[in-house]
C-alpha cells in the first residue's frame, strides 16, 4: 500500500483586462463558489499548456500565459466528508483573447464574471479557496516571474 503523500497539481489563469479580473462561478460540494479559471494539470502537458487549456475550457476565452505570478501551497479539508486535500497551484497572467461564443463552458461552470479587485475582496466568503484572492493581490502587486523558471522535461510528452 502506497502511503506517500501526493498533492494535487493545479494551474490557474489570472485573467485581467481594464482593471477587472475574470472569475468563474462554479458548482462545488460546498455550494456555488467563485474561483480563478483553474484546474488540474493533465498528463503529458506543460504548466503553460495546462493553464491555457483550463482557461479556454472554463471561460471560452483564449489565454496565452506570459508570466508566472506565483506558486502556492494550500490545504483544504472538506467538512462533509473529512477529505483532506493539498493543492500546489501554479498561477499565470497573460494575454486574454475574446470569448468564443461557439464554445460551451466546462461542466459545473455556471458563468463567468468580470470583477473589480474591490468586488473580489468583498466576496471572499464565496471564494473556492483563499488562493483566489491571494493570486489576484500578488498580480496587483506586480509579482511576475519569467516562464523560463519553469522546465518541462521531454519525458512528460513521451
Coordinates of N, CA and C in Angstrom, one line a residue:
X1 N 0.8 -1.2 0.0 CA 0.0 0.0 0.0 C 0.9 1.2 0.0
X2 N 0.6 2.2 -0.9 CA 1.4 3.4 -1.0 C 0.8 4.5 -0.1
X3 N 1.6 4.9 0.9 CA 1.2 5.9 1.9 C 1.9 7.2 1.6
X4 N 2.5 7.3 0.4 CA 3.2 8.6 0.1 C 2.2 9.7 -0.2
X5 N 2.5 10.8 0.4 CA 1.6 12.0 0.2 C 1.8 12.5 -1.2
X6 N 0.7 12.8 -1.9 CA 0.7 13.3 -3.2 C -0.2 14.4 -3.4
X7 N 0.3 15.7 -3.4 CA -0.5 16.8 -3.6 C -1.1 16.9 -5.0
X8 N -2.2 17.6 -5.1 CA -2.8 17.8 -6.5 C -2.1 19.0 -7.1
X9 N -1.7 18.9 -8.3 CA -1.0 20.0 -9.0 C -2.1 20.7 -9.9
X10 N -2.2 22.0 -9.7 CA -3.2 22.7 -10.5 C -2.6 23.9 -11.1
X11 N -3.2 24.4 -12.1 CA -2.8 25.6 -12.8 C -4.0 26.6 -12.8
X12 N -3.6 27.9 -12.7 CA -4.7 28.9 -12.6 C -4.3 30.1 -13.5
X13 N -5.4 30.6 -14.2 CA -5.2 31.8 -15.1 C -5.7 33.1 -14.3
X14 N -4.8 34.0 -14.2 CA -5.1 35.3 -13.6 C -5.4 36.2 -14.8
X15 N -6.7 36.3 -15.2 CA -7.1 37.0 -16.4 C -7.6 38.4 -16.1
X16 N -6.8 39.4 -16.6 CA -7.1 40.8 -16.2 C -7.3 41.6 -17.5
X17 N -8.3 42.5 -17.5 CA -8.5 43.5 -18.5 C -9.2 44.7 -18.0
X18 N -8.7 45.9 -18.3 CA -9.4 47.1 -17.9 C -9.7 47.2 -16.4
X19 N -8.8 46.8 -15.6 CA -8.9 46.9 -14.1 C -9.9 45.8 -13.5
X20 N -10.3 44.9 -14.3 CA -11.2 43.8 -13.8 C -10.5 42.4 -14.0
X21 N -11.0 41.5 -13.2 CA -10.5 40.1 -13.3 C -11.6 39.2 -13.7
X22 N -11.3 38.2 -14.5 CA -12.3 37.2 -14.9 C -12.3 36.1 -14.0
X23 N -13.4 35.9 -13.3 CA -13.6 34.8 -12.4 C -14.7 33.9 -12.9
X24 N -14.7 32.7 -12.4 CA -15.8 31.7 -12.8 C -16.7 31.5 -11.6
X25 N -17.9 31.2 -11.8 CA -18.8 30.8 -10.7 C -19.1 29.4 -11.0
X26 N -18.9 28.5 -10.0 CA -19.0 27.1 -10.3 C -19.7 26.3 -9.1
X27 N -20.3 25.2 -9.5 CA -20.8 24.3 -8.5 C -19.7 23.5 -7.9
X28 N -19.7 23.4 -6.5 CA -18.7 22.6 -5.8 C -19.5 21.8 -4.7
X29 N -18.9 20.9 -4.1 CA -19.6 20.2 -3.0 C -20.0 21.1 -1.9
X30 N -19.3 22.3 -1.8 CA -19.6 23.3 -0.7 C -20.6 24.3 -1.2
X31 N -21.2 24.1 -2.4 CA -22.2 25.1 -3.0 C -21.6 25.9 -4.1
X32 N -22.3 26.9 -4.5 CA -21.8 27.8 -5.6 C -20.7 28.7 -5.1
X33 N -19.5 28.6 -5.8 CA -18.3 29.3 -5.4 C -17.7 30.1 -6.6
X34 N -16.9 31.1 -6.2 CA -16.1 31.9 -7.2 C -14.7 31.3 -7.2
X35 N -14.1 31.3 -8.4 CA -12.7 30.8 -8.5 C -12.0 31.5 -9.7
X36 N -10.7 31.5 -9.6 CA -10.0 31.8 -10.8 C -10.2 30.7 -11.8
X37 N -10.1 30.9 -13.1 CA -10.2 29.8 -14.0 C -9.0 28.9 -13.7
X38 N -9.2 27.7 -13.3 CA -8.1 26.8 -12.8 C -8.6 25.3 -12.9
X39 N -7.6 24.5 -12.9 CA -7.9 23.1 -12.9 C -6.6 22.2 -12.7
X40 N -6.8 21.0 -12.8 CA -5.7 20.0 -12.6 C -4.8 19.9 -13.9
X41 N -3.5 19.8 -13.7 CA -2.6 19.6 -14.7 C -2.9 18.2 -15.3
X42 N -3.0 18.1 -16.6 CA -3.3 16.7 -17.2 C -2.0 16.1 -17.6
X43 N -2.0 14.7 -17.7 CA -0.8 14.0 -18.1 C -0.3 14.5 -19.5
X44 N 1.0 14.7 -19.7 CA 1.5 15.0 -21.0 C 1.5 16.5 -21.3
X45 N 1.1 17.3 -20.4 CA 1.1 18.8 -20.7 C 2.0 19.5 -19.8
X46 N 2.6 20.6 -20.3 CA 3.4 21.5 -19.5 C 2.4 22.4 -18.7
X47 N 3.0 23.1 -17.7 CA 2.2 24.1 -16.9 C 1.5 25.1 -17.8
X48 N 2.2 25.7 -18.7 CA 1.7 26.7 -19.6 C 0.6 26.1 -20.5
X49 N 0.8 25.0 -21.0 CA -0.3 24.3 -21.8 C -1.5 24.0 -21.0
X50 N -1.3 23.5 -19.8 CA -2.4 23.2 -18.9 C -3.2 24.5 -18.6
X51 N -2.5 25.5 -18.3 CA -3.2 26.8 -17.9 C -4.0 27.3 -19.1
X52 N -3.5 27.3 -20.3 CA -4.2 27.8 -21.5 C -5.4 26.9 -21.7
X53 N -5.3 25.6 -21.6 CA -6.4 24.7 -21.8 C -7.5 24.9 -20.8
X54 N -7.1 25.0 -19.5 CA -8.1 25.2 -18.4 C -8.9 26.6 -18.6
X55 N -8.2 27.6 -19.0 CA -8.8 28.9 -19.2 C -9.8 28.9 -20.3
X56 N -9.5 28.2 -21.4 CA -10.4 28.1 -22.5 C -11.6 27.3 -22.1
X57 N -11.4 26.1 -21.5 CA -12.5 25.3 -21.1 C -13.5 25.9 -20.1
X58 N -12.9 26.7 -19.2 CA -13.8 27.3 -18.1 C -14.3 28.7 -18.5
X59 N -13.7 29.4 -19.4 CA -14.2 30.8 -19.7 C -14.6 31.0 -21.2
X60 N -14.2 30.1 -22.1 CA -14.3 30.3 -23.5 C -13.5 31.4 -24.1
X61 N -12.5 31.9 -23.3 CA -11.6 32.9 -23.7 C -10.2 32.2 -24.0
X62 N -9.6 32.5 -25.1 CA -8.2 32.0 -25.3 C -7.4 32.8 -24.3
X63 N -6.4 32.1 -23.8 CA -5.4 32.7 -22.9 C -4.0 32.3 -23.2
X64 N -3.1 33.2 -23.3 CA -1.7 32.9 -23.5 C -0.9 33.4 -22.3
X65 N -0.5 32.4 -21.5 CA 0.3 32.7 -20.3 C 1.6 33.4 -20.7
X66 N 1.9 34.5 -20.0 CA 3.1 35.3 -20.3 C 4.1 35.4 -19.2
X67 N 3.6 35.2 -17.9 CA 4.4 35.2 -16.8 C 3.8 34.4 -15.7
X68 N 4.7 33.9 -14.8 CA 4.2 33.1 -13.6 C 4.0 34.2 -12.5
X69 N 2.8 34.2 -11.9 CA 2.5 35.1 -10.8 C 3.0 34.5 -9.5
X70 N 2.9 33.2 -9.4 CA 3.4 32.6 -8.1 C 3.1 31.1 -8.1
X71 N 3.7 30.5 -7.1 CA 3.5 29.0 -6.8 C 2.9 29.0 -5.4
X72 N 1.8 28.3 -5.2 CA 1.1 28.4 -4.0 C 0.8 27.0 -3.4
X73 N 0.9 26.8 -2.1 CA 0.6 25.6 -1.5 C -0.6 25.8 -0.5
X74 N -1.7 25.0 -0.6 CA -2.8 25.2 0.3 C -3.4 23.8 0.6
X75 N -4.1 23.8 1.7 CA -4.7 22.6 2.2 C -6.2 22.8 2.5
X76 N -7.0 21.9 2.1 CA -8.4 22.0 2.2 C -9.0 20.8 2.9
X77 N -9.8 20.9 3.8 CA -10.5 19.8 4.5 C -12.0 20.0 4.3
X78 N -12.5 19.0 3.5 CA -14.0 19.0 3.2 C -14.8 18.6 4.4
X79 N -15.6 19.6 4.9 CA -16.3 19.3 6.1 C -17.3 18.1 6.0
X80 N -17.9 18.0 4.9 CA -18.9 16.9 4.8 C -18.3 15.5 4.8
X81 N -17.1 15.3 4.3 CA -16.6 14.0 4.1 C -15.3 13.8 4.9
X82 N -14.7 14.9 5.4 CA -13.4 14.8 6.1 C -12.2 14.6 5.1
X83 N -12.5 14.7 3.9 CA -11.4 14.6 2.9 C -10.4 15.7 3.1
X84 N -9.1 15.3 3.1 CA -8.0 16.2 3.3 C -7.2 16.3 2.0
X85 N -7.2 17.5 1.4 CA -6.6 17.7 0.0 C -5.6 18.8 0.1
X86 N -4.4 18.6 -0.4 CA -3.4 19.6 -0.6 C -3.2 19.9 -2.0
X87 N -3.2 21.2 -2.3 CA -3.0 21.7 -3.7 C -1.7 22.4 -3.8
X88 N -1.0 22.2 -5.0 CA 0.1 23.0 -5.4 C -0.4 23.8 -6.6
X89 N -0.5 25.1 -6.6 CA -1.1 25.9 -7.7 C 0.0 26.7 -8.3
X90 N 0.1 26.6 -9.6 CA 0.9 27.5 -10.4 C 0.0 28.5 -11.1
X91 N 0.1 29.8 -10.8 CA -0.8 30.8 -11.3 C 0.0 31.7 -12.3
X92 N -0.7 31.9 -13.4 CA -0.1 32.7 -14.5 C -1.0 33.9 -14.9
X93 N -0.3 34.9 -15.4 CA -1.0 36.0 -16.0 C -0.6 36.1 -17.5
X94 N -1.4 36.7 -18.3 CA -1.0 36.8 -19.7 C -2.1 37.5 -20.5
X95 N -2.0 37.2 -21.8 CA -2.9 37.8 -22.8 C -4.3 37.1 -22.9
X96 N -5.3 37.9 -22.7 CA -6.7 37.4 -22.7 C -7.3 37.7 -24.1
X97 N -7.8 36.6 -24.8 CA -8.4 36.8 -26.1 C -9.9 37.0 -25.9
X98 N -10.6 37.2 -27.0 CA -12.1 37.4 -27.0 C -12.7 36.1 -26.7
X99 N -13.9 36.1 -26.1 CA -14.7 34.9 -25.8 C -15.2 34.3 -27.2
X100 N -15.1 33.0 -27.3 CA -15.6 32.3 -28.5 C -17.1 31.9 -28.2
X101 N -18.1 32.5 -28.8 CA -19.5 32.2 -28.4 C -19.9 30.8 -28.8
X102 N -19.1 30.1 -29.7 CA -19.4 28.7 -30.1 C -19.0 27.7 -29.0
X103 N -18.2 28.1 -28.1 CA -17.7 27.2 -27.0 C -18.6 27.2 -25.8
X104 N -18.8 26.0 -25.3 CA -19.6 25.9 -24.0 C -18.7 25.9 -22.8
X105 N -19.1 26.4 -21.7 CA -18.3 26.4 -20.5 C -18.2 24.9 -20.0
X106 N -17.1 24.6 -19.3 CA -16.9 23.3 -18.8 C -18.1 22.9 -17.8
X107 N -18.3 21.6 -17.7 CA -19.3 21.1 -16.8 C -19.1 21.7 -15.3
X108 N -20.2 22.2 -14.8 CA -20.2 22.7 -13.4 C -20.0 24.2 -13.4
X109 N -19.5 24.8 -14.5 CA -19.3 26.3 -14.5 C -20.7 26.9 -14.9
X110 N -21.1 27.8 -14.0 CA -22.4 28.4 -14.2 C -22.3 29.7 -15.1
X111 N -21.2 30.5 -14.8 CA -21.0 31.7 -15.6 C -19.6 32.2 -15.3
X112 N -19.2 33.2 -16.2 CA -18.0 34.0 -15.9 C -18.4 35.4 -15.5
X113 N -17.5 36.0 -14.7 CA -17.8 37.4 -14.2 C -16.5 38.2 -14.3
X114 N -16.6 39.4 -14.8 CA -15.5 40.3 -14.8 C -15.8 41.2 -13.5
X115 N -14.8 41.1 -12.6 CA -15.0 41.8 -11.3 C -13.8 42.7 -11.0
X116 N -14.1 43.8 -10.3 CA -13.0 44.6 -9.8 C -12.3 44.0 -8.6
X117 N -11.1 44.4 -8.3 CA -10.5 43.9 -7.1 C -11.3 44.1 -5.8
X118 N -12.0 45.3 -5.7 CA -12.9 45.6 -4.6 C -14.0 44.6 -4.5
X119 N -14.6 44.3 -5.6 CA -15.7 43.3 -5.7 C -15.2 41.9 -5.3
X120 N -14.0 41.6 -5.7 CA -13.5 40.3 -5.4 C -13.2 40.2 -3.9
X121 N -12.6 41.2 -3.3 CA -12.3 41.3 -1.9 C -13.6 41.2 -1.1
X122 N -14.7 41.9 -1.5 CA -16.0 41.9 -0.8 C -16.7 40.5 -0.9
X123 N -16.3 39.7 -1.8 CA -17.0 38.4 -2.0 C -16.1 37.2 -1.5
X124 N -15.2 37.5 -0.6 CA -14.2 36.5 -0.1 C -14.9 35.3 0.5
X125 N -16.1 35.5 1.1 CA -16.8 34.4 1.7 C -17.3 33.4 0.7
X126 N -17.4 33.8 -0.6 CA -17.8 32.9 -1.7 C -16.7 32.3 -2.5
X127 N -15.4 32.6 -2.1 CA -14.3 32.0 -2.9 C -14.1 30.6 -2.6
X128 N -13.7 29.9 -3.7 CA -13.5 28.4 -3.5 C -12.3 28.1 -2.6
X129 N -11.3 29.0 -2.6 CA -10.2 28.9 -1.6 C -9.6 30.3 -1.4
X130 N -8.8 30.4 -0.4 CA -8.1 31.7 -0.1 C -7.1 32.1 -1.2
X131 N -6.8 31.1 -2.1 CA -5.8 31.4 -3.2 C -6.4 32.3 -4.2
X132 N -7.8 32.3 -4.4 CA -8.4 33.1 -5.4 C -8.0 34.6 -5.2
X133 N -8.1 35.1 -4.0 CA -7.8 36.5 -3.7 C -6.2 36.7 -3.7
X134 N -5.5 35.7 -3.1 CA -4.1 35.8 -2.9 C -3.4 36.0 -4.3
X135 N -3.8 35.2 -5.3 CA -3.2 35.3 -6.6 C -3.5 36.7 -7.2
X136 N -4.7 37.2 -7.0 CA -5.0 38.5 -7.6 C -4.3 39.6 -6.9
X137 N -4.1 39.5 -5.6 CA -3.4 40.5 -4.8 C -1.9 40.5 -5.3
X138 N -1.3 39.3 -5.5 CA 0.0 39.2 -6.0 C 0.2 39.8 -7.4
X139 N -0.8 39.6 -8.2 CA -0.8 40.2 -9.5 C -0.9 41.7 -9.5
X140 N -1.8 42.2 -8.6 CA -1.9 43.6 -8.4 C -0.6 44.3 -7.9
X141 N 0.1 43.5 -7.1 CA 1.4 44.0 -6.5 C 2.5 44.0 -7.6
X142 N 2.2 43.4 -8.8 CA 3.2 43.4 -9.8 C 4.1 42.2 -9.8
X143 N 3.8 41.2 -9.0 CA 4.6 40.0 -8.9 C 4.6 39.2 -10.2
X144 N 5.7 39.0 -10.9 CA 5.8 38.3 -12.1 C 7.2 37.6 -12.2
X145 N 7.2 36.4 -12.7 CA 8.4 35.6 -12.8 C 8.4 35.1 -14.3
X146 N 9.6 35.0 -14.8 CA 9.7 34.6 -16.2 C 9.3 33.1 -16.4
X147 N 8.6 32.8 -17.5 CA 8.3 31.5 -17.8 C 9.5 30.6 -17.9
X148 N 10.7 31.2 -18.1 CA 11.9 30.4 -18.2 C 12.2 29.7 -16.9
X149 N 11.6 30.1 -15.8 CA 11.8 29.5 -14.5 C 11.2 28.1 -14.4
X150 N 10.3 27.8 -15.4 CA 9.6 26.5 -15.4 C 10.3 25.6 -16.5
X151 N 10.5 24.4 -16.3 CA 11.0 23.5 -17.2 C 10.2 22.2 -17.3
X152 N 9.9 21.8 -18.5 CA 9.1 20.5 -18.7 C 10.1 19.6 -19.5
X153 N 10.5 18.5 -18.8 CA 11.4 17.6 -19.4 C 10.6 16.9 -20.6
X154 N 11.3 16.6 -21.7 CA 10.7 15.9 -22.8 C 10.0 14.6 -22.4
X155 N 10.4 14.0 -21.3 CA 9.8 12.7 -20.9 C 8.3 12.9 -20.6
X156 N 7.9 14.1 -20.3 CA 6.5 14.3 -20.0 C 5.6 14.1 -21.2
X157 N 6.2 14.4 -22.4 CA 5.4 14.3 -23.6 C 5.5 12.8 -24.2
X158 N 6.4 12.0 -23.7 CA 6.6 10.7 -24.2 C 5.5 9.7 -23.8

